[in-house]
PDB file of C-alpha atoms in Angstrom:
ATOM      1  CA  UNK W   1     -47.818 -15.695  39.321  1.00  0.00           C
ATOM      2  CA  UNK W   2     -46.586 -14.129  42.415  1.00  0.00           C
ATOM      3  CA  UNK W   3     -44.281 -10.697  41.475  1.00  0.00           C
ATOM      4  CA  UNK W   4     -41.762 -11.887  44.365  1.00  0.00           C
ATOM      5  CA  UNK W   5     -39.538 -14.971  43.701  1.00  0.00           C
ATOM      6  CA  UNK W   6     -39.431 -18.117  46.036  1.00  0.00           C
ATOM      7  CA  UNK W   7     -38.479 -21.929  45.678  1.00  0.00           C
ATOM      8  CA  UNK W   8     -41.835 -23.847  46.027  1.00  0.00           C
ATOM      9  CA  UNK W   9     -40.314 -25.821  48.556  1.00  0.00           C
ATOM     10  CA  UNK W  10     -37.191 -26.137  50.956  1.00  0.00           C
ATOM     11  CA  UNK W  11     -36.276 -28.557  53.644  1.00  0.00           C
ATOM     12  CA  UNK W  12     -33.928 -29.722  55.938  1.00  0.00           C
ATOM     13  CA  UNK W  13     -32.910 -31.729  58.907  1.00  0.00           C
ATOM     14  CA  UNK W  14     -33.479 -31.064  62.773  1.00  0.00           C
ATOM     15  CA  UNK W  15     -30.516 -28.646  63.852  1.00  0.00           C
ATOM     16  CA  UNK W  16     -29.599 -28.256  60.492  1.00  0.00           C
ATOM     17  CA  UNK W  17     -29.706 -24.166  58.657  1.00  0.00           C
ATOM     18  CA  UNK W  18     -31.816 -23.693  56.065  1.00  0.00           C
ATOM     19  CA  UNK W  19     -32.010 -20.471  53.648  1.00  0.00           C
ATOM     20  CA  UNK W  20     -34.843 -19.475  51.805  1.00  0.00           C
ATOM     21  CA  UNK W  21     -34.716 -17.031  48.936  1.00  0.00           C
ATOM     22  CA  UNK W  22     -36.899 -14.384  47.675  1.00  0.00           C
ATOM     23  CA  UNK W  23     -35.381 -12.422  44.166  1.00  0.00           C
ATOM     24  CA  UNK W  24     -37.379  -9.492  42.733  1.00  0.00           C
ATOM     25  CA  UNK W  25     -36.934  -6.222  41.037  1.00  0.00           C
ATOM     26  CA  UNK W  26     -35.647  -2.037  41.328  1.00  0.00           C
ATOM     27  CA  UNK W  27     -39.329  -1.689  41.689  1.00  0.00           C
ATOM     28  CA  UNK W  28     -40.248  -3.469  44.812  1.00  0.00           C
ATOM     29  CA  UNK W  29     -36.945  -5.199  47.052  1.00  0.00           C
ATOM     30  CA  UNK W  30     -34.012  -2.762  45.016  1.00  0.00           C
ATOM     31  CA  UNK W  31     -35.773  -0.164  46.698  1.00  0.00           C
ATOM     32  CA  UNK W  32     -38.046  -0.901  50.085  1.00  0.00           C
ATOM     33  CA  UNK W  33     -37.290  -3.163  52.901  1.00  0.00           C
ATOM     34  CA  UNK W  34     -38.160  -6.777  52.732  1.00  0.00           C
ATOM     35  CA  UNK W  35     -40.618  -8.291  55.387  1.00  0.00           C
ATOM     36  CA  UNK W  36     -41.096 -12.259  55.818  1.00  0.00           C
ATOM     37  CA  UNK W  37     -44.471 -14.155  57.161  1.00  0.00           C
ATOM     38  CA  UNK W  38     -44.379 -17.191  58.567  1.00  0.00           C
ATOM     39  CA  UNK W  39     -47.982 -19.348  58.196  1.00  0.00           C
ATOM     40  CA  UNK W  40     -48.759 -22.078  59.652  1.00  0.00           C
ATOM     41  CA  UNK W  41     -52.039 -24.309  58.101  1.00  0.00           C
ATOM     42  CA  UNK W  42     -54.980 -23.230  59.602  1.00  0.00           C
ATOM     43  CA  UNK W  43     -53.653 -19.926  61.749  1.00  0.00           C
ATOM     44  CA  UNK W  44     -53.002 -16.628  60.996  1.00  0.00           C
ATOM     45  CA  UNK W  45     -49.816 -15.787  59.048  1.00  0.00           C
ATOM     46  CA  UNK W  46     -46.862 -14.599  61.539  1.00  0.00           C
ATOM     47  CA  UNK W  47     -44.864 -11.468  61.219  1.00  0.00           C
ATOM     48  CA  UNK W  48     -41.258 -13.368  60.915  1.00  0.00           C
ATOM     49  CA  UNK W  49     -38.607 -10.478  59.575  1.00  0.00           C
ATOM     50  CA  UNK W  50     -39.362  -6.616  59.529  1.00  0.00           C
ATOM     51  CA  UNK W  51     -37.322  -4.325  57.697  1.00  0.00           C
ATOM     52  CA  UNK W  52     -35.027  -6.958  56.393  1.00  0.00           C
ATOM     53  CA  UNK W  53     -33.304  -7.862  59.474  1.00  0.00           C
ATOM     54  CA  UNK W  54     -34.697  -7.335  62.679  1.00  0.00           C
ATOM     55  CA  UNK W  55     -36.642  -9.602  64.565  1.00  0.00           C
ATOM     56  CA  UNK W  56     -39.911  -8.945  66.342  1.00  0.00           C
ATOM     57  CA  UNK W  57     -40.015  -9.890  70.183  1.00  0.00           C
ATOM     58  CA  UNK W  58     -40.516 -13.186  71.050  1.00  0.00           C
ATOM     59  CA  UNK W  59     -39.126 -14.694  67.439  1.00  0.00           C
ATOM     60  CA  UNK W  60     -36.383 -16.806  68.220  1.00  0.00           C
ATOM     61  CA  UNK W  61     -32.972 -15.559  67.091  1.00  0.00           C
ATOM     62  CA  UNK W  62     -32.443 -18.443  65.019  1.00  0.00           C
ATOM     63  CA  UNK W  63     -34.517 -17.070  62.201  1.00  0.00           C
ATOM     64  CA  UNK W  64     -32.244 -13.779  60.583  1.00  0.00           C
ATOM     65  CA  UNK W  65     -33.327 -12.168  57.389  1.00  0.00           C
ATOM     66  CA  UNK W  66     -30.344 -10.826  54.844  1.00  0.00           C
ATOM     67  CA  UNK W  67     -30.774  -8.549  51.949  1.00  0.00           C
ATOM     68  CA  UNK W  68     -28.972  -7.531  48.421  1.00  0.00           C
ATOM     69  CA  UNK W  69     -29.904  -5.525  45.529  1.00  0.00           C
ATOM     70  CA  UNK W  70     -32.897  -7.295  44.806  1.00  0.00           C
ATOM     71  CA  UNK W  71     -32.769 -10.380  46.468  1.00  0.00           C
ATOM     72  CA  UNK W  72     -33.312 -11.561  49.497  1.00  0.00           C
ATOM     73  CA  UNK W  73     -33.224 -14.109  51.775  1.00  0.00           C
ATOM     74  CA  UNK W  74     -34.438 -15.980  55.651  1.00  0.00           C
ATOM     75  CA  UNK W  75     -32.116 -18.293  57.494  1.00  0.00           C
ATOM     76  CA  UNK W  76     -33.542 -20.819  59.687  1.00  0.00           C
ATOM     77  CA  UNK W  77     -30.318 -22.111  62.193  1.00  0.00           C
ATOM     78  CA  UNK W  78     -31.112 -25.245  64.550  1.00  0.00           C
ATOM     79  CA  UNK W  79     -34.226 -26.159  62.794  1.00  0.00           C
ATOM     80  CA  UNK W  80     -36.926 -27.700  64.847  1.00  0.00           C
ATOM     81  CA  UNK W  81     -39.258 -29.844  63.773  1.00  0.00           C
ATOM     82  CA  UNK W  82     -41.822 -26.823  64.984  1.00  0.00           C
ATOM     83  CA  UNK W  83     -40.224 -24.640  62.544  1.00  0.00           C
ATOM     84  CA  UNK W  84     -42.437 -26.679  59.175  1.00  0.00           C
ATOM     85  CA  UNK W  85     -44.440 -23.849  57.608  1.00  0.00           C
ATOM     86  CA  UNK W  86     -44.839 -21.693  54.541  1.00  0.00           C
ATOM     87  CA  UNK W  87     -42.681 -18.878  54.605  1.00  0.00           C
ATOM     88  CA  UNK W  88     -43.721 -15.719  52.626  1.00  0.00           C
ATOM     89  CA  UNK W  89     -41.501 -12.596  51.473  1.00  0.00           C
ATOM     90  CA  UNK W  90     -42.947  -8.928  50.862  1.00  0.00           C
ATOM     91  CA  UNK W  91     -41.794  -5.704  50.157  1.00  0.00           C
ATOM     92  CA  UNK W  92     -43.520  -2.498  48.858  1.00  0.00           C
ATOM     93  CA  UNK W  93     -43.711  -2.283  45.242  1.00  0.00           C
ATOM     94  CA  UNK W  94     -42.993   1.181  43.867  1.00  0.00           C
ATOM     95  CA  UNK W  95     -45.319   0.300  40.308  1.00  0.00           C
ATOM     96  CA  UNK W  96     -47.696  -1.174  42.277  1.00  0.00           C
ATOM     97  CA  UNK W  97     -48.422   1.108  45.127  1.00  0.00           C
ATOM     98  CA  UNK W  98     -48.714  -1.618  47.437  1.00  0.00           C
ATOM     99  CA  UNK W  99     -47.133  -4.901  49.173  1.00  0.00           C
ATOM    100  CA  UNK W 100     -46.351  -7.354  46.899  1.00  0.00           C
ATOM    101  CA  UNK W 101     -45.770 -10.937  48.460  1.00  0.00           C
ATOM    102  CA  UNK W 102     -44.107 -14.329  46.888  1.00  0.00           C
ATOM    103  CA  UNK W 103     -45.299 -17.592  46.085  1.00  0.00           C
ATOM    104  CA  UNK W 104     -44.541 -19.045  49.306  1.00  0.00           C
ATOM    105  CA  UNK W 105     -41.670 -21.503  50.472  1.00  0.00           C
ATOM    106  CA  UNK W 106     -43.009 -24.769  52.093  1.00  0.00           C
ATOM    107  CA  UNK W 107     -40.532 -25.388  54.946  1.00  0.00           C
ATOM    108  CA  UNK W 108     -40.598 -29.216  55.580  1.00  0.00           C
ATOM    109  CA  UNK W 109     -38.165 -30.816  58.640  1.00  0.00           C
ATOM    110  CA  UNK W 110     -37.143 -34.173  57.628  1.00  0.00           C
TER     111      UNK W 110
ATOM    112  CA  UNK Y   1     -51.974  -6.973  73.152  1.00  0.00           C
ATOM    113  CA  UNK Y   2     -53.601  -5.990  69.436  1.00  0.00           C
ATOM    114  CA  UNK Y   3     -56.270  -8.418  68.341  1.00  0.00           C
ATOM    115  CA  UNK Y   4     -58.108  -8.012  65.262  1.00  0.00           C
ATOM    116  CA  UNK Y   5     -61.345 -11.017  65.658  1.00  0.00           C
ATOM    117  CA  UNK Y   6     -62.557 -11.123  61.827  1.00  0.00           C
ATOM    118  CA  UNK Y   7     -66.437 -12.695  61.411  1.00  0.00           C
ATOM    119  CA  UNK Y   8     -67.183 -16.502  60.756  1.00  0.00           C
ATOM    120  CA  UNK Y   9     -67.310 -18.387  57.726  1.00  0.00           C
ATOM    121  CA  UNK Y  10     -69.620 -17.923  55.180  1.00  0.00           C
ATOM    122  CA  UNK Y  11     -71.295 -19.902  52.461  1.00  0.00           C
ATOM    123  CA  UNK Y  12     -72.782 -17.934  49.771  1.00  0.00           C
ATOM    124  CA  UNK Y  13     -74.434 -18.166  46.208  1.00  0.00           C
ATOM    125  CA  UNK Y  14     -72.719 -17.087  43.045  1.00  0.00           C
ATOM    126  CA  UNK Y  15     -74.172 -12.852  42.569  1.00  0.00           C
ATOM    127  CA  UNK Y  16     -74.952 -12.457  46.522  1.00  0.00           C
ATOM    128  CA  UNK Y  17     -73.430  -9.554  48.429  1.00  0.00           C
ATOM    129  CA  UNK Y  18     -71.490 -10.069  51.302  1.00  0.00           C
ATOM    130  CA  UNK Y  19     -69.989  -8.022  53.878  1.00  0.00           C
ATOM    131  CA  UNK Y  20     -67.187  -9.581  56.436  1.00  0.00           C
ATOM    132  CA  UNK Y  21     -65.825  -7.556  59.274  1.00  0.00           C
ATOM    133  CA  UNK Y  22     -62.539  -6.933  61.490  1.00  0.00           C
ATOM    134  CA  UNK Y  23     -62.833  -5.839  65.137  1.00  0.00           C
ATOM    135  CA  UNK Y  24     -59.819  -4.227  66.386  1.00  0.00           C
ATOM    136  CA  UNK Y  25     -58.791  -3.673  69.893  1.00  0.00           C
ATOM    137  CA  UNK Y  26     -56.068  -3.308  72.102  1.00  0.00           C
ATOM    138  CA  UNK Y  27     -54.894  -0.129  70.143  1.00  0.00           C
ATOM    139  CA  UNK Y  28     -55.914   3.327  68.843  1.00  0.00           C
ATOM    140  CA  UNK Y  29     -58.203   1.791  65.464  1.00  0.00           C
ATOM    141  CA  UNK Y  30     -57.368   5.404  64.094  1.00  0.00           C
ATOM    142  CA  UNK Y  31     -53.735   5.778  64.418  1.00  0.00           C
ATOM    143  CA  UNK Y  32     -52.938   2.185  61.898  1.00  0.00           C
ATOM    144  CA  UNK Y  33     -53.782   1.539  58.587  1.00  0.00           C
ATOM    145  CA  UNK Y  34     -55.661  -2.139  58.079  1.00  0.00           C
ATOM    146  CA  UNK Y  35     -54.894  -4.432  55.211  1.00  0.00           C
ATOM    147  CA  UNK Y  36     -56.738  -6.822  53.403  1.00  0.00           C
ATOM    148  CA  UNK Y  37     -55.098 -10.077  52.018  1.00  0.00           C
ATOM    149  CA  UNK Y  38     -56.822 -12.798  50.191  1.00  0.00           C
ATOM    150  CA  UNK Y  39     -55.361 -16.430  50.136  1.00  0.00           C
ATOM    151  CA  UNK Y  40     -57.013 -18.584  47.552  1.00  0.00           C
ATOM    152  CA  UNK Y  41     -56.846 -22.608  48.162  1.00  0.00           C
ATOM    153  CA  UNK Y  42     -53.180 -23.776  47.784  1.00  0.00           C
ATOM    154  CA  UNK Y  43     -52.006 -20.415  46.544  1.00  0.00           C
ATOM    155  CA  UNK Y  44     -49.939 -17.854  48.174  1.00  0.00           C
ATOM    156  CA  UNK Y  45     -50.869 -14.152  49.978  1.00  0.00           C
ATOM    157  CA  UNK Y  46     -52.050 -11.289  47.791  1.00  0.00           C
ATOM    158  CA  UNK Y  47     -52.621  -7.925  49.019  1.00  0.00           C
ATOM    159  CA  UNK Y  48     -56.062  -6.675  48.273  1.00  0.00           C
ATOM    160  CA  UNK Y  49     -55.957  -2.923  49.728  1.00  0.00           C
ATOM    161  CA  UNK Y  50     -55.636  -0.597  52.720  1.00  0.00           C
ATOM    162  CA  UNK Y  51     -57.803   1.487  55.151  1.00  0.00           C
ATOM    163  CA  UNK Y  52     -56.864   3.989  57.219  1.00  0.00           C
ATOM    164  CA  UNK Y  53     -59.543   4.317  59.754  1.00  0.00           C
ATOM    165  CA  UNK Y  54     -58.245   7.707  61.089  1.00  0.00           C
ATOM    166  CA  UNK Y  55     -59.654   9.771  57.510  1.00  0.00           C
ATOM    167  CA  UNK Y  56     -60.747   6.402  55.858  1.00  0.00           C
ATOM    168  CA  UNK Y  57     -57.987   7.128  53.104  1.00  0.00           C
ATOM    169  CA  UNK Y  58     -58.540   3.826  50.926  1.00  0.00           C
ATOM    170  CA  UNK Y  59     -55.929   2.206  48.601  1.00  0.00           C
ATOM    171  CA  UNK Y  60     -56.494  -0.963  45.982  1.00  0.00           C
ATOM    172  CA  UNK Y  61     -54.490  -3.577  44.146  1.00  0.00           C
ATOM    173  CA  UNK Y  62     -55.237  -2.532  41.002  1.00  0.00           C
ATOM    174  CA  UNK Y  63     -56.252  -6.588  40.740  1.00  0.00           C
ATOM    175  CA  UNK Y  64     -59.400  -5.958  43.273  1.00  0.00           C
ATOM    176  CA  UNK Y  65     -60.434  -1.795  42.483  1.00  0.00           C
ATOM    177  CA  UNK Y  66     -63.824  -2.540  41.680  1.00  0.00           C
ATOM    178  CA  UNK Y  67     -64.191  -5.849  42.784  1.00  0.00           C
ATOM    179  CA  UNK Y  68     -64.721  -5.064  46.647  1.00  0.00           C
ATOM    180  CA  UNK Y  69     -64.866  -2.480  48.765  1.00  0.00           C
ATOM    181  CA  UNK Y  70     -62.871  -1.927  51.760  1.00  0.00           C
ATOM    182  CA  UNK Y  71     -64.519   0.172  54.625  1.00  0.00           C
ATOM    183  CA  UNK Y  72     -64.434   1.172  58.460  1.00  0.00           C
ATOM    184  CA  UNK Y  73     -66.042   2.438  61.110  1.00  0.00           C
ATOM    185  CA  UNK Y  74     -63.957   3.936  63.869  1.00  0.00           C
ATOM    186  CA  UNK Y  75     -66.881   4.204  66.069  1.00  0.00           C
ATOM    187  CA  UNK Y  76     -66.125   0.269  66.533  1.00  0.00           C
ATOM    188  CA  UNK Y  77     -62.937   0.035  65.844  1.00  0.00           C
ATOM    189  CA  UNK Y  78     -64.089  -2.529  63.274  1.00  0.00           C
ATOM    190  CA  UNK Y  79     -63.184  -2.648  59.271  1.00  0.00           C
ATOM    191  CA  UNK Y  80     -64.918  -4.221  56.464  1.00  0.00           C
ATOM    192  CA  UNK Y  81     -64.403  -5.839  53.320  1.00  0.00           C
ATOM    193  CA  UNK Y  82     -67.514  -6.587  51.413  1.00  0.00           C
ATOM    194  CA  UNK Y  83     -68.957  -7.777  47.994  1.00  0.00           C
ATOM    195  CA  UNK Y  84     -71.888  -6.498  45.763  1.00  0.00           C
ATOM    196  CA  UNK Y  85     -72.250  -9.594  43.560  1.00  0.00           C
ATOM    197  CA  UNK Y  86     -70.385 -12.627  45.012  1.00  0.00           C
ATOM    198  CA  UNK Y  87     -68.267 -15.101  42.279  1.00  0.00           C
ATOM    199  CA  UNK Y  88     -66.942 -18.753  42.445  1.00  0.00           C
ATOM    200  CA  UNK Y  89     -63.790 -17.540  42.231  1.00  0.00           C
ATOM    201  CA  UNK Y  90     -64.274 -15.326  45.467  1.00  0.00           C
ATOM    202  CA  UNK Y  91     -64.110 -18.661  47.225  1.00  0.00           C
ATOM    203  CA  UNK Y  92     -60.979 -18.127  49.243  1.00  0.00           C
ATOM    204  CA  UNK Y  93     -59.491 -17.144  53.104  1.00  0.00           C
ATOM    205  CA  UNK Y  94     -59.316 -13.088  53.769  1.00  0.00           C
ATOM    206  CA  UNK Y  95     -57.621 -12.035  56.487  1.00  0.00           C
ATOM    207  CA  UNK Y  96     -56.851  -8.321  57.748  1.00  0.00           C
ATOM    208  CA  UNK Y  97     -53.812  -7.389  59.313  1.00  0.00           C
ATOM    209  CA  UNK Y  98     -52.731  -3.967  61.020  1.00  0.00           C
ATOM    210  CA  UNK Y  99     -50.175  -2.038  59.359  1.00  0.00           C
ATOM    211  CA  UNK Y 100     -47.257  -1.579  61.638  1.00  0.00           C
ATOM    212  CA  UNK Y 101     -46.692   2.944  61.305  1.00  0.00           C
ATOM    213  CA  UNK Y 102     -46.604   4.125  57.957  1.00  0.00           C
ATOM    214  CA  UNK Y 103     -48.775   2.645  55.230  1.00  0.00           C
ATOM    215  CA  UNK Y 104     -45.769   0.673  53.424  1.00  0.00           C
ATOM    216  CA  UNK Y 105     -44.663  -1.036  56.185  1.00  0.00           C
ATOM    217  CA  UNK Y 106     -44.620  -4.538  57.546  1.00  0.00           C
ATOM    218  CA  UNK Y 107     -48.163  -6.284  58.417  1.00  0.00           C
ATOM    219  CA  UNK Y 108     -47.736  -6.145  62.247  1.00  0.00           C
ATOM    220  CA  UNK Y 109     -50.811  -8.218  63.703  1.00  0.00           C
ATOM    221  CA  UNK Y 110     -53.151 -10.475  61.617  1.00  0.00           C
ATOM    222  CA  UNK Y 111     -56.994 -11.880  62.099  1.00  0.00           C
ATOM    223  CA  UNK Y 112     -57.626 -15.368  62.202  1.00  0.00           C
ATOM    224  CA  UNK Y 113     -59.062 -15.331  58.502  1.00  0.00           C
ATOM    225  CA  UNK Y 114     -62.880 -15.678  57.113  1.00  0.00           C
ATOM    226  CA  UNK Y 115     -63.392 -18.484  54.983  1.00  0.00           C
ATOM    227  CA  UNK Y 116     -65.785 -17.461  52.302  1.00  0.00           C
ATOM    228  CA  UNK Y 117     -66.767 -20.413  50.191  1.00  0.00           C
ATOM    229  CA  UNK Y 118     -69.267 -19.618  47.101  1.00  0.00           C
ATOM    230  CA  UNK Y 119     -70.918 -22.035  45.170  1.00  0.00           C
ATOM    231  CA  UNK Y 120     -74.007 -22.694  43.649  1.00  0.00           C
TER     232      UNK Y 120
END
């Protein structure tokens, strides 16, 4: 059981936005920056989403990352059919010591 | 461009040690800290630990202290994460990933991932 919330699963049609949500606790996103990782099967997992909002270079501005308290969440505008992956949250965890991650969100485009 | 090129697959036998590696390049190996993260077959990402090459300060999950150990040698700009006595529930992807600056920030650049498969 992953300590970061996500929906198993999310999906939505081409050009259509899609949100995915990540909840956790004062320990972990109430109190460090949220990250989010997109993986695609059989690469390696894709820095999405640094410090809750900003985008690395060369990720499309469609994908924008929004936090509050202790949630979280990544929007996905004009989705593309290249856009189906798993989509992971992660933020330090005070407790822990370390990056905690979620469960995953499987993005599929109808 | 940072690339981190992790070792092949490998099959192993339930109690055998096994050590997989992480060449870095393309970047000072001292000045980042390296993560490990296991992915287990249909499950999600957990963080295993951290290295920082520049002093070899190593951290753990407290779910993997003692069940690996996480090394580096700067002279190759290459980390490690290995296993004394191997389990079937090892049997999973690792990948390492550079740590962007400070060690609780974002995973920056990631490997290509090790398969490690152990059976009997």
């Amino acid at each position: 059981q992953s300590v970061l919330t996500q929906p198993p699963s999310a999906s939505g049609t081409p050009g259509q936005r899609v949100t995915i949500s990540c909840s956790g606790s004062s320990s972990n996103i109430g109190s460090n920056p949220v990250n989010w990782y997109q993986h695609l099967p059989g690469t390696a997992p894709k820095l999405l989403i640094y410090r809750n909002n900003q985008r690395p270079s060369g990720v499309p501005d469609r994908f924008s990352g929004s936090k509050s308290g202790t949630s979280a969440s990544l929007a996905v505008s004009g989705l593309q059919s290249e856009d189906e992956a798993d989509y992971y949250c992660a933020a330090w965890d005070d407790s822990l010591n370390g990056p905690v991650f979620g469960g995953g969100t499987k993005l599929t485009v109808l | 461009e940072v690339q981190l090129v992790q070792s092949g697959a490998e099959v192993k036998k339930p109690g055998e040690s096994l050590k997989i590696s992480c060449k870095a390049s393309g970047y000072s190996f001292t000045s980042n800290w390296i993560g490990w993260v296991r992915q287990m077959r249909g499950k999600g990402l957990e963080w295993m630990g951290n290295i920082y090459p520049g002093d070899s300060d190593t951290r753990y999950s407290p779910s993997f202290q003692g069940q690996v150990t996480i090394s580096a040698d700067k002279s190759i700009s290459t980390a490690y994460l290995q296993w004394s006595s191997l389990k079937a529930s090892d049997t999973a992807m690792y990948y390492c990933a550079r740590i962007s600056s400070g060690r609780k920030d974002w995973f920056e650049s990631w490997g290509q991932g090790t398969v490690v498969t152990v059976s009997s």
